[in-house]
C-alpha cells in the first residue's frame, strides 16, 4: 500500500474566463460553474475553482470530468499541483496574511 504524502496528494485549479454577453452564454457559464461545484470544486476566487484529490489517479478522473463539461466558448485552464506546492501559497486579504488557508474539506475521503 502506497503512503499518502504531500507530493502524492494533488490539487486541481480550474481557471476560466467565459463570455456572458447573451442569455445563451450566461446559461453555459452557469451550467459550467454548477457542474464544477457538483464535482466537489470550491470557489477560490470568482473564476478560479479548486478541488483536493487524494491521488494522481483521482485527479485524472476529475480532470476528465472538467474536460467533458467545457463550454463551447471562452477560455478554461486546468492547473494540477501537489499538496506541497499548494501549501506554499501565500494568501492575503488586503495586506493581512491569512494563516489558516482557504478551503476546509467538506467531503469524507476514505483511503
JSON list of C-alpha atoms in Angstrom, two decimals:
[
{"chain": "A", "resi": 1, "resn": "UNK", "atom": "CA", "xyz": [0.00, 0.00, 0.00]},
{"chain": "A", "resi": 2, "resn": "UNK", "atom": "CA", "xyz": [1.38, 3.40, -1.01]},
{"chain": "A", "resi": 3, "resn": "UNK", "atom": "CA", "xyz": [1.66, 6.00, 1.75]},
{"chain": "A", "resi": 4, "resn": "UNK", "atom": "CA", "xyz": [-0.04, 9.31, 1.15]},
{"chain": "A", "resi": 5, "resn": "UNK", "atom": "CA", "xyz": [2.19, 12.34, 1.34]},
{"chain": "A", "resi": 6, "resn": "UNK", "atom": "CA", "xyz": [2.29, 15.97, 0.27]},
{"chain": "A", "resi": 7, "resn": "UNK", "atom": "CA", "xyz": [3.85, 15.04, -3.06]},
{"chain": "A", "resi": 8, "resn": "UNK", "atom": "CA", "xyz": [1.21, 12.43, -3.99]},
{"chain": "A", "resi": 9, "resn": "UNK", "atom": "CA", "xyz": [-1.91, 14.32, -2.85]},
{"chain": "A", "resi": 10, "resn": "UNK", "atom": "CA", "xyz": [-2.97, 16.70, -5.60]},
{"chain": "A", "resi": 11, "resn": "UNK", "atom": "CA", "xyz": [-4.99, 19.87, -6.14]},
{"chain": "A", "resi": 12, "resn": "UNK", "atom": "CA", "xyz": [-6.78, 20.88, -9.33]},
{"chain": "A", "resi": 13, "resn": "UNK", "atom": "CA", "xyz": [-7.37, 24.55, -10.05]},
{"chain": "A", "resi": 14, "resn": "UNK", "atom": "CA", "xyz": [-9.78, 25.41, -12.86]},
{"chain": "A", "resi": 15, "resn": "UNK", "atom": "CA", "xyz": [-9.32, 28.97, -14.12]},
{"chain": "A", "resi": 16, "resn": "UNK", "atom": "CA", "xyz": [-11.84, 30.31, -16.59]},
{"chain": "A", "resi": 17, "resn": "UNK", "atom": "CA", "xyz": [-12.94, 33.38, -18.48]},
{"chain": "A", "resi": 18, "resn": "UNK", "atom": "CA", "xyz": [-16.30, 32.75, -20.11]},
{"chain": "A", "resi": 19, "resn": "UNK", "atom": "CA", "xyz": [-18.47, 35.16, -22.08]},
{"chain": "A", "resi": 20, "resn": "UNK", "atom": "CA", "xyz": [-21.75, 36.35, -20.53]},
{"chain": "A", "resi": 21, "resn": "UNK", "atom": "CA", "xyz": [-22.97, 38.64, -23.33]},
{"chain": "A", "resi": 22, "resn": "UNK", "atom": "CA", "xyz": [-26.06, 36.68, -24.37]},
{"chain": "A", "resi": 23, "resn": "UNK", "atom": "CA", "xyz": [-28.61, 34.65, -22.41]},
{"chain": "A", "resi": 24, "resn": "UNK", "atom": "CA", "xyz": [-27.17, 31.51, -24.04]},
{"chain": "A", "resi": 25, "resn": "UNK", "atom": "CA", "xyz": [-23.65, 32.46, -22.87]},
{"chain": "A", "resi": 26, "resn": "UNK", "atom": "CA", "xyz": [-24.87, 33.12, -19.33]},
{"chain": "A", "resi": 27, "resn": "UNK", "atom": "CA", "xyz": [-26.64, 29.76, -19.27]},
{"chain": "A", "resi": 28, "resn": "UNK", "atom": "CA", "xyz": [-23.44, 27.99, -20.41]},
{"chain": "A", "resi": 29, "resn": "UNK", "atom": "CA", "xyz": [-21.44, 29.86, -17.73]},
{"chain": "A", "resi": 30, "resn": "UNK", "atom": "CA", "xyz": [-23.93, 28.91, -15.00]},
{"chain": "A", "resi": 31, "resn": "UNK", "atom": "CA", "xyz": [-24.02, 25.27, -16.12]},
{"chain": "A", "resi": 32, "resn": "UNK", "atom": "CA", "xyz": [-20.20, 25.02, -16.13]},
{"chain": "A", "resi": 33, "resn": "UNK", "atom": "CA", "xyz": [-19.94, 26.57, -12.67]},
{"chain": "A", "resi": 34, "resn": "UNK", "atom": "CA", "xyz": [-22.72, 24.36, -11.23]},
{"chain": "A", "resi": 35, "resn": "UNK", "atom": "CA", "xyz": [-21.09, 21.23, -12.65]},
{"chain": "A", "resi": 36, "resn": "UNK", "atom": "CA", "xyz": [-17.75, 22.17, -11.05]},
{"chain": "A", "resi": 37, "resn": "UNK", "atom": "CA", "xyz": [-19.45, 22.60, -7.68]},
{"chain": "A", "resi": 38, "resn": "UNK", "atom": "CA", "xyz": [-21.34, 19.33, -8.14]},
{"chain": "A", "resi": 39, "resn": "UNK", "atom": "CA", "xyz": [-17.98, 17.59, -8.72]},
{"chain": "A", "resi": 40, "resn": "UNK", "atom": "CA", "xyz": [-16.59, 18.90, -5.41]},
{"chain": "A", "resi": 41, "resn": "UNK", "atom": "CA", "xyz": [-14.81, 22.08, -6.51]},
{"chain": "A", "resi": 42, "resn": "UNK", "atom": "CA", "xyz": [-14.82, 25.10, -4.20]},
{"chain": "A", "resi": 43, "resn": "UNK", "atom": "CA", "xyz": [-14.61, 28.72, -5.30]},
{"chain": "A", "resi": 44, "resn": "UNK", "atom": "CA", "xyz": [-11.16, 30.16, -4.64]},
{"chain": "A", "resi": 45, "resn": "UNK", "atom": "CA", "xyz": [-11.83, 33.44, -6.46]},
{"chain": "A", "resi": 46, "resn": "UNK", "atom": "CA", "xyz": [-14.64, 34.42, -8.83]},
{"chain": "A", "resi": 47, "resn": "UNK", "atom": "CA", "xyz": [-13.35, 32.47, -11.84]},
{"chain": "A", "resi": 48, "resn": "UNK", "atom": "CA", "xyz": [-10.99, 30.08, -10.06]},
{"chain": "A", "resi": 49, "resn": "UNK", "atom": "CA", "xyz": [-12.25, 26.84, -8.53]},
{"chain": "A", "resi": 50, "resn": "UNK", "atom": "CA", "xyz": [-10.11, 24.34, -6.62]},
{"chain": "A", "resi": 51, "resn": "UNK", "atom": "CA", "xyz": [-10.51, 20.69, -5.70]},
{"chain": "A", "resi": 52, "resn": "UNK", "atom": "CA", "xyz": [-8.48, 18.43, -3.42]},
{"chain": "A", "resi": 53, "resn": "UNK", "atom": "CA", "xyz": [-7.68, 14.94, -4.78]},
{"chain": "A", "resi": 54, "resn": "UNK", "atom": "CA", "xyz": [-6.29, 12.06, -2.75]},
{"chain": "A", "resi": 55, "resn": "UNK", "atom": "CA", "xyz": [-4.03, 10.81, -5.56]},
{"chain": "A", "resi": 56, "resn": "UNK", "atom": "CA", "xyz": [-2.86, 11.46, -9.11]},
{"chain": "A", "resi": 57, "resn": "UNK", "atom": "CA", "xyz": [-5.26, 8.79, -10.33]},
{"chain": "A", "resi": 58, "resn": "UNK", "atom": "CA", "xyz": [-8.18, 10.51, -8.58]},
{"chain": "A", "resi": 59, "resn": "UNK", "atom": "CA", "xyz": [-7.03, 13.84, -10.05]},
{"chain": "A", "resi": 60, "resn": "UNK", "atom": "CA", "xyz": [-7.13, 12.37, -13.57]},
{"chain": "A", "resi": 61, "resn": "UNK", "atom": "CA", "xyz": [-10.77, 11.33, -13.06]},
{"chain": "A", "resi": 62, "resn": "UNK", "atom": "CA", "xyz": [-11.77, 14.88, -12.11]},
{"chain": "A", "resi": 63, "resn": "UNK", "atom": "CA", "xyz": [-9.73, 16.49, -14.89]},
{"chain": "A", "resi": 64, "resn": "UNK", "atom": "CA", "xyz": [-11.55, 14.23, -17.35]},
{"chain": "A", "resi": 65, "resn": "UNK", "atom": "CA", "xyz": [-14.90, 15.37, -15.92]},
{"chain": "A", "resi": 66, "resn": "UNK", "atom": "CA", "xyz": [-13.92, 19.03, -16.35]},
{"chain": "A", "resi": 67, "resn": "UNK", "atom": "CA", "xyz": [-12.95, 18.36, -19.97]},
{"chain": "A", "resi": 68, "resn": "UNK", "atom": "CA", "xyz": [-16.36, 16.77, -20.57]},
{"chain": "A", "resi": 69, "resn": "UNK", "atom": "CA", "xyz": [-18.25, 19.87, -19.38]},
{"chain": "A", "resi": 70, "resn": "UNK", "atom": "CA", "xyz": [-16.18, 22.52, -21.19]},
{"chain": "A", "resi": 71, "resn": "UNK", "atom": "CA", "xyz": [-18.39, 25.22, -22.70]},
{"chain": "A", "resi": 72, "resn": "UNK", "atom": "CA", "xyz": [-18.13, 25.89, -26.43]},
{"chain": "A", "resi": 73, "resn": "UNK", "atom": "CA", "xyz": [-16.86, 29.47, -25.90]},
{"chain": "A", "resi": 74, "resn": "UNK", "atom": "CA", "xyz": [-14.34, 31.08, -23.58]},
{"chain": "A", "resi": 75, "resn": "UNK", "atom": "CA", "xyz": [-11.01, 30.14, -22.05]},
{"chain": "A", "resi": 76, "resn": "UNK", "atom": "CA", "xyz": [-10.51, 27.43, -19.44]},
{"chain": "A", "resi": 77, "resn": "UNK", "atom": "CA", "xyz": [-7.22, 26.41, -17.84]},
{"chain": "A", "resi": 78, "resn": "UNK", "atom": "CA", "xyz": [-6.64, 23.36, -15.67]},
{"chain": "A", "resi": 79, "resn": "UNK", "atom": "CA", "xyz": [-3.69, 23.61, -13.30]},
{"chain": "A", "resi": 80, "resn": "UNK", "atom": "CA", "xyz": [-2.57, 20.49, -11.42]},
{"chain": "A", "resi": 81, "resn": "UNK", "atom": "CA", "xyz": [-0.28, 20.89, -8.42]},
{"chain": "A", "resi": 82, "resn": "UNK", "atom": "CA", "xyz": [0.84, 18.83, -5.45]},
{"chain": "A", "resi": 83, "resn": "UNK", "atom": "CA", "xyz": [-0.42, 19.42, -1.93]},
{"chain": "A", "resi": 84, "resn": "UNK", "atom": "CA", "xyz": [3.09, 20.57, -1.02]},
{"chain": "A", "resi": 85, "resn": "UNK", "atom": "CA", "xyz": [3.07, 23.22, -3.75]},
{"chain": "A", "resi": 86, "resn": "UNK", "atom": "CA", "xyz": [-0.45, 24.31, -2.81]},
{"chain": "A", "resi": 87, "resn": "UNK", "atom": "CA", "xyz": [0.61, 24.62, 0.82]},
{"chain": "A", "resi": 88, "resn": "UNK", "atom": "CA", "xyz": [3.36, 27.07, -0.14]},
{"chain": "A", "resi": 89, "resn": "UNK", "atom": "CA", "xyz": [0.80, 29.55, -1.50]},
{"chain": "A", "resi": 90, "resn": "UNK", "atom": "CA", "xyz": [0.57, 32.81, 0.40]},
{"chain": "A", "resi": 91, "resn": "UNK", "atom": "CA", "xyz": [-2.98, 34.10, 0.74]},
{"chain": "A", "resi": 92, "resn": "UNK", "atom": "CA", "xyz": [-3.79, 37.68, 1.70]},
{"chain": "A", "resi": 93, "resn": "UNK", "atom": "CA", "xyz": [-6.98, 39.56, 2.49]},
{"chain": "A", "resi": 94, "resn": "UNK", "atom": "CA", "xyz": [-5.91, 43.13, 1.86]},
{"chain": "A", "resi": 95, "resn": "UNK", "atom": "CA", "xyz": [-2.50, 43.38, 3.48]},
{"chain": "A", "resi": 96, "resn": "UNK", "atom": "CA", "xyz": [-3.34, 40.85, 6.19]},
{"chain": "A", "resi": 97, "resn": "UNK", "atom": "CA", "xyz": [-1.94, 37.38, 5.63]},
{"chain": "A", "resi": 98, "resn": "UNK", "atom": "CA", "xyz": [-4.42, 34.53, 6.12]},
{"chain": "A", "resi": 99, "resn": "UNK", "atom": "CA", "xyz": [-2.85, 31.82, 8.28]},
{"chain": "A", "resi": 100, "resn": "UNK", "atom": "CA", "xyz": [-5.39, 29.01, 8.10]},
{"chain": "A", "resi": 101, "resn": "UNK", "atom": "CA", "xyz": [-5.77, 28.56, 4.33]},
{"chain": "A", "resi": 102, "resn": "UNK", "atom": "CA", "xyz": [-8.95, 28.99, 2.35]},
{"chain": "A", "resi": 103, "resn": "UNK", "atom": "CA", "xyz": [-10.59, 25.61, 1.93]},
{"chain": "A", "resi": 104, "resn": "UNK", "atom": "CA", "xyz": [-11.88, 23.23, 4.52]},
{"chain": "A", "resi": 105, "resn": "UNK", "atom": "CA", "xyz": [-12.71, 19.87, 3.06]},
{"chain": "A", "resi": 106, "resn": "UNK", "atom": "CA", "xyz": [-16.42, 19.12, 3.27]},
{"chain": "A", "resi": 107, "resn": "UNK", "atom": "CA", "xyz": [-16.20, 15.65, 1.87]},
{"chain": "A", "resi": 108, "resn": "UNK", "atom": "CA", "xyz": [-15.13, 12.47, 3.54]},
{"chain": "A", "resi": 109, "resn": "UNK", "atom": "CA", "xyz": [-12.30, 10.67, 1.79]},
{"chain": "A", "resi": 110, "resn": "UNK", "atom": "CA", "xyz": [-11.51, 7.08, 2.68]},
{"chain": "A", "resi": 111, "resn": "UNK", "atom": "CA", "xyz": [-8.04, 5.84, 1.89]}
]
